[in-house]
Coordinates of C-alpha atoms and ligand atoms in Angstrom, one line a residue:
X528 CA 15.3 16.2 -11.0
X529 CA 13.7 18.9 -13.1
X530 CA 12.1 21.8 -11.2
X531 CA 8.4 21.5 -10.4
X532 CA 5.9 22.7 -12.9
X533 CA 2.4 23.8 -11.8
X534 CA 0.6 23.0 -15.0
X535 CA -1.5 19.8 -14.9
X536 CA -0.9 18.7 -18.5
X537 CA 1.5 19.2 -21.3
X538 CA 0.3 21.1 -24.4
X539 CA -0.3 18.7 -27.3
X540 CA 2.4 20.3 -29.6
X541 CA 5.1 19.6 -26.9
X542 CA 4.0 16.0 -26.3
X543 CA 6.5 14.3 -28.6
X544 CA 9.4 16.3 -27.2
X545 CA 8.1 15.7 -23.7
X546 CA 8.0 11.9 -24.2
X547 CA 11.5 12.0 -25.5
X548 CA 12.4 13.9 -22.4
X549 CA 10.8 11.2 -20.3
X550 CA 12.8 8.5 -21.9
X551 CA 16.0 10.6 -21.5
X552 CA 15.3 11.2 -17.8
X553 CA 14.9 7.5 -17.4
X554 CA 18.2 6.8 -19.1
X555 CA 20.0 9.5 -17.3
X556 CA 18.8 8.2 -13.9
X557 CA 19.9 4.7 -14.8
X558 CA 16.3 3.5 -14.7
X559 CA 16.6 1.7 -18.0
X560 CA 19.8 -0.1 -17.1
X561 CA 20.1 -3.7 -18.0
X562 CA 18.9 -6.5 -15.8
X563 CA 21.5 -8.6 -13.9
X564 CA 22.7 -11.5 -16.1
X565 CA 19.9 -14.0 -16.6
X566 CA 17.9 -11.9 -14.2
X567 CA 15.0 -9.4 -14.0
X568 CA 15.1 -5.9 -12.8
X569 CA 11.9 -4.3 -11.6
X570 CA 11.8 -0.6 -11.4
X571 CA 9.3 0.6 -8.7
X572 CA 8.6 4.3 -8.6
X573 CA 6.5 6.1 -6.1
X574 CA 6.0 9.7 -4.9
X575 CA 6.1 9.5 -1.1
X576 CA 8.9 9.2 1.5
X577 CA 10.3 5.9 2.6
X578 CA 9.0 6.3 6.2
X579 CA 5.4 6.1 5.1
X580 CA 3.1 3.0 4.7
X581 CA 3.7 3.0 1.0
X582 CA 7.5 3.5 1.3
X583 CA 7.8 0.7 3.8
X584 CA 5.6 -1.7 1.9
X585 CA 7.7 -1.1 -1.2
X586 CA 10.9 -1.8 0.7
X587 CA 9.4 -4.9 2.2
X588 CA 8.5 -6.1 -1.3
X589 CA 12.1 -5.6 -2.5
X590 CA 13.4 -7.5 0.5
X591 CA 11.1 -10.5 0.1
X592 CA 11.4 -10.8 -3.6
X593 CA 15.2 -10.4 -3.8
X594 CA 15.6 -13.0 -0.9
X595 CA 13.2 -15.5 -2.4
X596 CA 14.6 -15.2 -5.9
X597 CA 18.2 -15.6 -4.6
X598 CA 19.0 -12.2 -6.1
X599 CA 17.9 -13.2 -9.6
X600 CA 15.1 -10.6 -9.4
X601 CA 16.3 -7.2 -8.4
X602 CA 13.9 -4.4 -7.3
X603 CA 15.1 -0.8 -7.7
X604 CA 12.9 1.6 -5.7
X605 CA 12.7 5.3 -6.6
X606 CA 10.8 7.0 -3.7
X607 CA 9.8 10.7 -3.3
X608 CA 9.0 11.3 -7.0
X609 CA 12.8 11.0 -7.7
X610 CA 12.1 9.4 -11.0
X611 CA 8.5 10.3 -11.9
X612 CA 5.8 12.3 -10.3
X613 CA 2.0 12.5 -10.5
X614 CA 2.2 14.2 -13.9
X615 CA 4.2 11.6 -15.8
X616 CA 4.3 8.3 -13.8
X617 CA 1.4 6.7 -15.6
X618 CA 2.7 7.5 -19.0
X619 CA 6.2 6.2 -17.9
X620 CA 4.6 2.9 -16.9
X621 CA 2.6 2.7 -20.2
X622 CA 5.8 3.4 -22.1
X623 CA 7.8 0.8 -20.2
X624 CA 10.2 3.3 -18.6
X625 CA 9.2 1.9 -15.2
X626 CA 7.6 -1.4 -14.1
X627 CA 5.6 -0.8 -11.0
X628 CA 3.8 2.1 -9.5
X629 CA 1.5 2.5 -6.5
X630 CA -0.6 5.6 -7.2
X631 CA -3.3 6.6 -4.9
X632 CA -6.8 5.5 -6.0
X633 CA -7.6 9.2 -6.5
X634 CA -5.2 9.3 -9.4
X635 CA -7.0 6.9 -11.7
X636 CA -9.9 9.1 -12.6
X637 CA -7.7 11.4 -14.6
X638 CA -6.4 8.5 -16.8
X639 CA -10.0 7.5 -17.7
X640 CA -11.2 5.5 -14.7
X641 CA -13.5 7.9 -12.9
X642 CA -15.2 5.0 -11.0
X643 CA -12.0 4.8 -8.8
X644 CA -13.0 8.2 -7.4
X645 CA -15.7 6.4 -5.4
X646 CA -13.0 5.9 -2.8
X647 CA -12.7 9.7 -2.5
X648 CA -16.3 10.2 -1.4
X649 CA -16.1 12.2 1.8
X650 CA -17.4 10.6 5.1
X651 CA -18.3 7.4 3.2
X652 CA -16.1 4.9 5.1
X653 CA -16.3 4.8 8.9
X654 CA -13.3 2.5 9.2
X655 CA -10.8 0.6 7.1
X656 CA -12.9 -2.6 7.4
X657 CA -15.5 -0.8 5.3
X658 CA -12.9 -0.2 2.6
X659 CA -12.1 -3.9 2.7
X660 CA -15.7 -4.7 1.8
X661 CA -15.1 -3.0 -1.5
X662 CA -11.4 -3.8 -2.3
X663 CA -11.7 -7.5 -1.3
X664 CA -15.1 -8.0 -2.9
X665 CA -16.3 -8.4 -6.5
X666 CA -16.5 -4.6 -7.0
X667 CA -12.8 -4.1 -6.1
X668 CA -11.8 -7.0 -8.4
X669 CA -13.7 -5.6 -11.3
X670 CA -12.2 -2.1 -10.8
X671 CA -8.7 -3.6 -11.1
X672 CA -9.7 -5.6 -14.1
X673 CA -10.8 -2.5 -15.9
X674 CA -7.2 -1.2 -15.9
X675 CA -6.4 -3.6 -18.8
X676 CA -8.2 -1.1 -21.1
X677 CA -5.2 1.1 -20.7
X678 CA -2.6 -1.7 -21.0
X679 CA -2.2 -1.9 -17.2
X680 CA -2.5 -4.8 -14.7
X681 CA -3.8 -4.0 -11.2
X682 CA -2.0 -6.2 -8.8
X683 CA -3.6 -5.2 -5.5
X684 CA -4.8 -2.6 -3.1
X685 CA -3.4 -1.3 0.2
X686 CA -4.0 1.5 2.7
X687 CA -2.5 4.6 3.9
X688 CA -5.5 5.6 6.1
X689 CA -7.8 8.5 6.8
X690 CA -7.0 12.1 5.7
X691 CA -6.8 15.2 7.9
X692 CA -7.0 18.8 6.9
X693 CA -4.3 21.4 7.3
X694 CA -4.0 25.2 6.9
X695 CA -2.8 28.2 8.8
X696 CA -6.0 28.2 10.8
X697 CA -8.1 25.5 12.4
X698 CA -10.6 23.8 10.0
X699 CA -13.4 22.7 12.3
X700 CA -16.5 24.0 10.6
X701 CA -17.5 24.7 7.0
X702 CA -17.1 28.5 7.6
X703 CA -13.4 27.9 8.3
X704 CA -12.8 26.7 4.7
X705 CA -14.4 29.7 2.9
X706 CA -12.0 31.4 0.5
X707 CA -9.1 29.0 1.1
X708 CA -7.1 27.6 -1.8
X709 CA -6.7 23.9 -0.9
X710 CA -4.3 21.6 -2.8
X711 CA -6.0 18.5 -4.0
X712 CA -5.1 15.4 -5.9
X713 CA -6.4 15.2 -9.5
X714 CA -9.8 13.8 -8.4
X715 CA -13.1 15.6 -9.3
X716 CA -14.7 14.1 -6.2
X717 CA -12.1 15.7 -3.9
X718 CA -12.3 19.0 -5.8
X719 CA -16.1 18.9 -5.3
X720 CA -15.6 18.2 -1.6
X721 CA -13.5 21.3 -1.3
X722 CA -16.0 23.4 -3.2
X723 CA -18.8 22.1 -1.0
X724 CA -16.9 23.4 2.0
X725 CA -16.5 26.9 0.3
X726 CA -12.8 26.4 -0.5
X727 CA -11.1 26.6 -4.0
X728 CA -9.5 23.3 -5.0
X729 CA -6.1 23.6 -6.7
X730 CA -4.8 20.4 -8.3
X731 CA -1.1 20.0 -7.8
X732 CA 1.3 17.0 -7.9
X733 CA 2.2 15.7 -4.5
X734 CA 5.9 16.6 -4.9
X735 CA 4.9 20.2 -5.5
X736 CA 2.7 20.6 -2.5
X737 CA 5.1 21.6 0.2
X738 CA 6.6 24.3 -1.9
X739 CA 3.2 25.6 -2.9
X740 CA 2.2 25.8 0.7
X741 CA 5.4 27.5 1.7
X742 CA 5.1 30.1 -1.1
X743 CA 1.4 30.8 -0.5
X744 CA 0.3 29.4 -3.9
X745 CA -2.1 27.3 -1.8
X746 CA -3.3 27.8 1.8
X747 CA -3.9 24.3 2.9
X748 CA -4.2 20.7 2.0
X749 CA -5.4 17.2 3.1
X750 CA -3.5 14.0 3.6
X751 CA -2.9 11.3 6.3
X752 CA -0.4 12.5 8.9
X753 CA 2.4 10.2 7.7
X754 CA 2.4 12.1 4.4
X755 CA 2.1 15.5 6.2
X756 CA 5.0 14.8 8.5
X757 CA 7.4 13.2 6.0
X758 CA 6.9 16.0 3.5
X759 CA 7.7 18.5 6.4
X760 CA 4.4 20.3 5.8
X761 CA 4.3 21.0 9.5
X762 CA 7.0 23.6 8.9
X763 CA 4.7 25.6 6.7
X764 CA 1.2 24.9 8.2
X765 CA 0.3 26.2 11.7
X766 CA -2.8 24.0 12.1
X767 CA -3.7 20.4 11.5
X768 CA -7.4 19.4 12.1
X769 CA -8.1 15.7 12.7
X770 CA -11.1 15.6 10.5
X771 CA -10.7 12.0 9.2
X772 CA -13.1 12.9 6.4
X773 CA -11.9 10.6 3.7
X774 CA -9.8 7.6 2.9
X775 CA -6.5 7.4 1.1
X776 CA -5.4 4.1 -0.4
X777 CA -3.4 2.8 -3.3
X778 CA -3.4 0.3 -6.2
X779 CA -0.2 -1.4 -7.3
X780 CA -0.1 -1.4 -11.1
X781 CA 2.2 -2.8 -13.8
X782 CA 2.5 -2.7 -17.6
X783 CA 0.5 -5.6 -19.2
X784 CA 3.1 -6.2 -21.9
X785 CA 5.9 -6.3 -19.3
X786 CA 3.8 -8.5 -17.0
X787 CA 3.0 -11.0 -19.7
X788 CA 6.6 -11.2 -20.9
X789 CA 7.6 -12.7 -17.5
X790 CA 7.6 -16.5 -16.9
X791 CA 4.5 -17.7 -15.2
X792 CA 6.6 -18.9 -12.2
X793 CA 8.1 -15.4 -11.9
X794 CA 4.7 -13.8 -12.0
X795 CA 3.7 -16.1 -9.2
X796 CA 6.8 -15.3 -7.2
X797 CA 6.3 -11.5 -7.6
X798 CA 2.6 -11.8 -6.9
X799 CA 3.2 -13.6 -3.6
X800 CA 5.9 -11.2 -2.4
X801 CA 3.6 -8.3 -3.3
X802 CA 0.6 -9.8 -1.4
X803 CA 2.8 -10.2 1.7
X804 CA 4.3 -6.7 1.3
X805 CA 0.8 -5.1 1.0
X806 CA -0.5 -7.1 4.0
X807 CA 2.6 -5.7 5.9
X808 CA 1.8 -2.2 4.6
X809 CA -1.8 -2.5 5.9
X810 CA -0.6 -3.8 9.2
X811 CA 1.8 -0.9 9.8
X812 CA -0.3 1.9 8.2
X813 CA -2.0 3.0 11.4
X814 CA 1.2 2.8 13.4
X815 CA 3.0 5.0 10.9
X816 CA 0.3 7.6 11.1
X817 CA 0.2 7.4 14.9
X818 CA 4.0 7.7 15.0
X819 CA 3.9 10.7 12.7
X820 CA 1.2 12.4 14.9
X821 CA 3.4 11.8 18.0
X822 CA 6.4 13.3 16.2
X823 CA 4.3 16.3 15.1
X824 CA 3.2 16.9 18.7
X825 CA 6.8 16.7 19.8
X826 CA 7.9 19.1 17.1
X827 CA 5.5 21.7 18.5
X828 CA 5.3 23.6 15.2
X829 CA 1.7 22.9 14.5
X830 CA -1.5 23.1 16.6
X831 CA -3.4 19.8 16.4
X832 CA -7.2 20.0 16.7
X833 CA -9.4 17.1 17.5
X834 CA -13.0 17.6 16.3
X835 CA -16.0 17.0 18.5
X836 CA -18.7 14.6 17.1
X837 CA -20.9 17.6 16.4
X838 CA -18.2 19.3 14.4
X839 CA -17.6 16.2 12.3
X840 CA -21.4 15.8 11.7
X841 CA -21.6 19.4 10.5
X842 CA -18.7 18.9 8.1
X843 CA -20.2 15.7 6.8
X844 CA -23.5 17.4 6.3
X845 CA -21.8 20.2 4.2
X846 CA -20.2 17.7 1.9
X847 CA -23.1 15.3 1.6
X848 CA -24.4 16.8 -1.7
X849 CA -21.1 15.6 -3.3
X850 CA -22.3 12.0 -3.2
X851 CA -25.3 12.8 -5.4
X852 CA -23.6 15.4 -7.6
X853 CA -20.7 13.1 -8.5
X854 CA -22.7 9.9 -8.9
X855 CA -22.9 10.3 -12.6
X856 CA -19.2 10.8 -13.0
X857 CA -18.5 7.7 -10.9
X858 CA -21.2 5.7 -12.7
X859 CA -24.7 4.9 -11.2
X860 CA -24.1 1.2 -11.4
X861 CA -20.8 1.5 -9.4
X862 CA -22.6 3.7 -6.9
X863 CA -25.4 1.1 -6.5
X864 CA -22.9 -1.7 -5.9
X865 CA -21.0 0.5 -3.5
X866 CA -24.1 1.1 -1.4
X867 CA -25.0 -2.6 -1.4
X868 CA -21.5 -3.6 -0.3
X869 CA -21.5 -1.0 2.5
X870 CA -25.1 -1.9 3.6
X871 CA -23.8 -5.3 4.4
X872 CA -21.9 -3.8 7.3
X873 CA -25.3 -2.7 8.7
X874 CA -27.0 -6.0 8.2
X875 CA -24.0 -8.3 8.7
Ligands
LMR1298 C1 -1.2 12.8 -2.6 O1 -0.9 13.1 -3.8 O2 -1.6 13.6 -1.8 C2 -1.0 11.4 -2.1 O3 -1.8 10.6 -2.8 C3 0.4 10.9 -2.2 C4 0.5 9.4 -1.9 O4 0.8 8.7 -2.8 O5 0.3 9.0 -0.7

């Protein structure tokens, strides 16, 4: 794997060379190897560890699909950004160097779908059931359908869970964030959230985060505990504050050309295995985060802080302006629909 780079994008002049490099990496890693005779090989790349909700859901998908197809369809999984990371996985998918990805919903804004950043609005969802009102309703379906504009097919949503904040100090009040450089995903909403708290957002790929924390390039970050634990961030962060301030979920995407090249019956087989794998991922997501928290407590490296209701209310208050300030970026119509869908929880 090439050493991490901290720049968020490649200069234009280097683009052709970079794309050649992308294909070469894929070849060298065996990602473009031929399918089994008369069979299909699906290459599924993701950036997290196997012992996370996403890693386990991907492995379940492989198991189900290979069993049901009698081995005719093979799934090769590349976890932990082994093959592609945040900077290049979408391009790799569009180029056909990989067939399936499951990026976080926060990573679609950067490729031209800022409406996906509605999922990043802080203190918007009280529980995962609220997220379901969006992902399983017309709004969620329309969001996935929009991906066809970039030659992608959105195959489904699934959860990790709620994010927590870490740093080398407790983060319990807005004043605690002032001056901190906080690693964020490439989402303007998350960046605005950090600014509203007085911190400086620094966009970095997930695979670069632990190293950036260890070397002091950034001071803190946010993620659900399963990601924090499996990336060994606890070795480089003294404090984890259980803020539960935002949601982290994923969309599984494939390349439209590739998808339509498959027989209808294979699309149905893959779709069914995926639906079951995502349901499995949703089922175990909380448990994985709970297990990670228990492991973290047992490791004793990191102080864990539970916020009082009052502390959460004050954090929520500090980031409230983000909803209004980013409404134009997300799109006013999407925001209206979002509010309507969430209001049903109050009336329903
Ligand atoms: C991150 O980049 O922080 C996460 O979205 C990684 C992931 O895919 O869970």
